[in-house]
Amino acid sequence: MTYNLNNLALVRRGQGRTDEAEAALRQALPSAVEHKHRMLGPIRNNLADLACAAGRRGEGAALAREAIEANTAEYGPEQWRTAQSRLTLAYCELPAPSIDGQTLDGLLETVEARWTEKQLYVQRAYAQRRAIALAMGETARAAELSGRIDESCVTDLAKPSPLAQANAR
């Protein structure tokens, strides 16, 4: 059931139904915690990503840290899920992420090595990295990533936040 709820959340998010996505993840979380399910880290990361996209950055950062810990324990520190969670944490830490641009690009490459460019995980990583690049004043990197984002895949992350837009000016 945990896998199904996580997958339902991904579908609902892709449809722009973020409240339903979050509800499915929150329904899956207690069972994942209780059974030490291997999807605990991904569920926490998906919740973190939704919280940050909704402007609840403190909550999102805490969930992202928990996701990093769970994904590192389950999959290892170099695995794509752990890299995705580290990108999510940096996204939640805006406007001052604790990870430098070069390291963030390495994390992005880890996600890209597992999935094709048009798949949701890569698209989400592109959108997060673009928002971070804008906040860090990396306008050329943000512009390059903008050309790779399929905005229909990441409706809530595709548009840079008002903060990132202001920093890009």
mmCIF file of N, CA, C and O in Angstrom, residues 83 86-87 90 99-113 125-126 128-134 136 138 140-142 144-145 148:
data_model
loop_
_atom_site.group_PDB
_atom_site.id
_atom_site.type_symbol
_atom_site.label_atom_id
_atom_site.label_comp_id
_atom_site.label_asym_id
_atom_site.label_seq_id
_atom_site.Cartn_x
_atom_site.Cartn_y
_atom_site.Cartn_z
ATOM 1 N N ALA A 83 20.651 11.772 -3.567
ATOM 2 C CA ALA A 83 20.981 13.009 -4.294
ATOM 3 C C ALA A 83 19.736 13.884 -4.453
ATOM 4 O O ALA A 83 19.799 15.102 -4.254
ATOM 5 N N ARG A 86 18.989 15.624 -1.245
ATOM 6 C CA ARG A 86 19.924 16.733 -0.985
ATOM 7 C C ARG A 86 19.562 17.953 -1.834
ATOM 8 O O ARG A 86 19.664 19.098 -1.363
ATOM 9 N N LEU A 87 19.129 17.736 -3.076
ATOM 10 C CA LEU A 87 18.643 18.855 -3.900
ATOM 11 C C LEU A 87 17.397 19.480 -3.275
ATOM 12 O O LEU A 87 17.256 20.702 -3.247
ATOM 13 N N ALA A 90 18.382 21.688 -0.388
ATOM 14 C CA ALA A 90 18.921 22.968 -0.870
ATOM 15 C C ALA A 90 17.797 23.878 -1.352
ATOM 16 O O ALA A 90 17.802 25.085 -1.099
ATOM 17 N N ILE A 99 24.619 24.165 0.189
ATOM 18 C CA ILE A 99 25.409 23.400 -0.782
ATOM 19 C C ILE A 99 25.801 24.329 -1.923
ATOM 20 O O ILE A 99 24.977 25.098 -2.417
ATOM 21 N N ASP A 100 27.056 24.258 -2.359
ATOM 22 C CA ASP A 100 27.531 25.122 -3.443
ATOM 23 C C ASP A 100 27.026 24.623 -4.801
ATOM 24 O O ASP A 100 26.602 23.472 -4.944
ATOM 25 N N GLY A 101 27.096 25.493 -5.801
ATOM 26 C CA GLY A 101 26.586 25.192 -7.135
ATOM 27 C C GLY A 101 27.225 23.983 -7.783
ATOM 28 O O GLY A 101 26.550 23.181 -8.436
ATOM 29 N N GLN A 102 28.527 23.811 -7.626
ATOM 30 C CA GLN A 102 29.216 22.673 -8.235
ATOM 31 C C GLN A 102 28.715 21.356 -7.636
ATOM 32 O O GLN A 102 28.468 20.390 -8.358
ATOM 33 N N THR A 103 28.550 21.322 -6.328
ATOM 34 C CA THR A 103 28.039 20.118 -5.674
ATOM 35 C C THR A 103 26.603 19.849 -6.117
ATOM 36 O O THR A 103 26.234 18.702 -6.384
ATOM 37 N N LEU A 104 25.802 20.909 -6.216
ATOM 38 C CA LEU A 104 24.419 20.752 -6.676
ATOM 39 C C LEU A 104 24.371 20.170 -8.084
ATOM 40 O O LEU A 104 23.543 19.302 -8.379
ATOM 41 N N ASP A 105 25.266 20.622 -8.952
ATOM 42 C CA ASP A 105 25.305 20.072 -10.315
ATOM 43 C C ASP A 105 25.703 18.600 -10.304
ATOM 44 O O ASP A 105 25.203 17.808 -11.101
ATOM 45 N N GLY A 106 26.578 18.210 -9.378
ATOM 46 C CA GLY A 106 26.934 16.801 -9.232
ATOM 47 C C GLY A 106 25.748 15.962 -8.789
ATOM 48 O O GLY A 106 25.543 14.844 -9.277
ATOM 49 N N LEU A 107 24.956 16.506 -7.877
ATOM 50 C CA LEU A 107 23.742 15.810 -7.442
ATOM 51 C C LEU A 107 22.763 15.665 -8.606
ATOM 52 O O LEU A 107 22.153 14.601 -8.793
ATOM 53 N N LEU A 108 22.629 16.732 -9.384
ATOM 54 C CA LEU A 108 21.759 16.694 -10.554
ATOM 55 C C LEU A 108 22.223 15.610 -11.531
ATOM 56 O O LEU A 108 21.417 14.848 -12.068
ATOM 57 N N GLU A 109 23.521 15.510 -11.742
ATOM 58 C CA GLU A 109 24.065 14.479 -12.643
ATOM 59 C C GLU A 109 23.758 13.079 -12.131
ATOM 60 O O GLU A 109 23.500 12.166 -12.932
ATOM 61 N N THR A 110 23.753 12.889 -10.825
ATOM 62 C CA THR A 110 23.413 11.586 -10.253
ATOM 63 C C THR A 110 21.971 11.207 -10.584
ATOM 64 O O THR A 110 21.686 10.064 -10.945
ATOM 65 N N VAL A 111 21.071 12.169 -10.479
ATOM 66 C CA VAL A 111 19.664 11.904 -10.819
ATOM 67 C C VAL A 111 19.534 11.654 -12.323
ATOM 68 O O VAL A 111 18.856 10.717 -12.754
ATOM 69 N N GLU A 112 20.221 12.464 -13.132
ATOM 70 C CA GLU A 112 20.174 12.300 -14.590
ATOM 71 C C GLU A 112 20.716 10.939 -15.039
ATOM 72 O O GLU A 112 20.263 10.391 -16.046
ATOM 73 N N ALA A 113 21.690 10.402 -14.303
ATOM 74 C CA ALA A 113 22.288 9.120 -14.682
ATOM 75 C C ALA A 113 21.302 7.966 -14.510
ATOM 76 O O ALA A 113 21.441 6.932 -15.151
ATOM 77 N N ALA A 125 14.232 17.756 -10.480
ATOM 78 C CA ALA A 125 15.595 18.170 -10.134
ATOM 79 C C ALA A 125 16.015 19.407 -10.929
ATOM 80 O O ALA A 125 16.637 20.318 -10.386
ATOM 81 N N TYR A 126 15.663 19.453 -12.228
ATOM 82 C CA TYR A 126 15.964 20.646 -13.037
ATOM 83 C C TYR A 126 15.278 21.881 -12.452
ATOM 84 O O TYR A 126 15.885 22.949 -12.346
ATOM 85 N N GLN A 128 14.155 22.415 -9.394
ATOM 86 C CA GLN A 128 14.751 22.795 -8.112
ATOM 87 C C GLN A 128 16.091 23.493 -8.338
ATOM 88 O O GLN A 128 16.360 24.541 -7.745
ATOM 89 N N ARG A 129 16.927 22.902 -9.176
ATOM 90 C CA ARG A 129 18.259 23.479 -9.423
ATOM 91 C C ARG A 129 18.154 24.853 -10.061
ATOM 92 O O ARG A 129 18.945 25.751 -9.762
ATOM 93 N N ARG A 130 17.148 25.042 -10.945
ATOM 94 C CA ARG A 130 16.963 26.365 -11.552
ATOM 95 C C ARG A 130 16.584 27.399 -10.496
ATOM 96 O O ARG A 130 17.138 28.504 -10.479
ATOM 97 N N ALA A 131 15.668 27.039 -9.607
ATOM 98 C CA ALA A 131 15.272 27.975 -8.546
ATOM 99 C C ALA A 131 16.472 28.339 -7.674
ATOM 100 O O ALA A 131 16.658 29.499 -7.297
ATOM 101 N N ILE A 132 17.295 27.340 -7.374
ATOM 102 C CA ILE A 132 18.492 27.584 -6.564
ATOM 103 C C ILE A 132 19.476 28.470 -7.325
ATOM 104 O O ILE A 132 20.051 29.408 -6.768
ATOM 105 N N ALA A 133 19.669 28.179 -8.605
ATOM 106 C CA ALA A 133 20.590 28.983 -9.424
ATOM 107 C C ALA A 133 20.153 30.438 -9.453
ATOM 108 O O ALA A 133 20.980 31.348 -9.320
ATOM 109 N N LEU A 134 18.878 30.687 -9.611
ATOM 110 C CA LEU A 134 18.381 32.065 -9.609
ATOM 111 C C LEU A 134 18.641 32.739 -8.270
ATOM 112 O O LEU A 134 19.076 33.891 -8.218
ATOM 113 N N MET A 136 20.959 32.075 -6.201
ATOM 114 C CA MET A 136 22.394 32.245 -6.001
ATOM 115 C C MET A 136 23.004 33.205 -7.021
ATOM 116 O O MET A 136 24.216 33.418 -7.031
ATOM 117 N N GLU A 138 23.133 32.749 -10.276
ATOM 118 C CA GLU A 138 23.712 32.001 -11.401
ATOM 119 C C GLU A 138 22.749 32.070 -12.593
ATOM 120 O O GLU A 138 22.127 31.089 -12.973
ATOM 121 N N ALA A 140 23.095 32.448 -15.866
ATOM 122 C CA ALA A 140 23.373 31.638 -17.060
ATOM 123 C C ALA A 140 22.976 30.182 -16.826
ATOM 124 O O ALA A 140 22.387 29.540 -17.701
ATOM 125 N N ARG A 141 23.268 29.656 -15.640
ATOM 126 C CA ARG A 141 22.903 28.268 -15.318
ATOM 127 C C ARG A 141 21.384 28.140 -15.264
ATOM 128 O O ARG A 141 20.818 27.159 -15.760
ATOM 129 N N ALA A 142 20.722 29.108 -14.685
ATOM 130 C CA ALA A 142 19.251 29.079 -14.620
ATOM 131 C C ALA A 142 18.646 29.093 -16.014
ATOM 132 O O ALA A 142 17.694 28.352 -16.294
ATOM 133 N N GLU A 144 20.035 28.032 -18.801
ATOM 134 C CA GLU A 144 20.303 26.740 -19.435
ATOM 135 C C GLU A 144 19.310 25.693 -18.945
ATOM 136 O O GLU A 144 18.760 24.922 -19.721
ATOM 137 N N LEU A 145 19.044 25.671 -17.655
ATOM 138 C CA LEU A 145 18.094 24.701 -17.102
ATOM 139 C C LEU A 145 16.670 24.992 -17.565
ATOM 140 O O LEU A 145 15.892 24.069 -17.777
ATOM 141 N N ARG A 148 15.597 23.127 -20.483
ATOM 142 C CA ARG A 148 15.468 21.678 -20.327
ATOM 143 C C ARG A 148 14.206 21.276 -19.579
ATOM 144 O O ARG A 148 13.894 20.087 -19.510
#
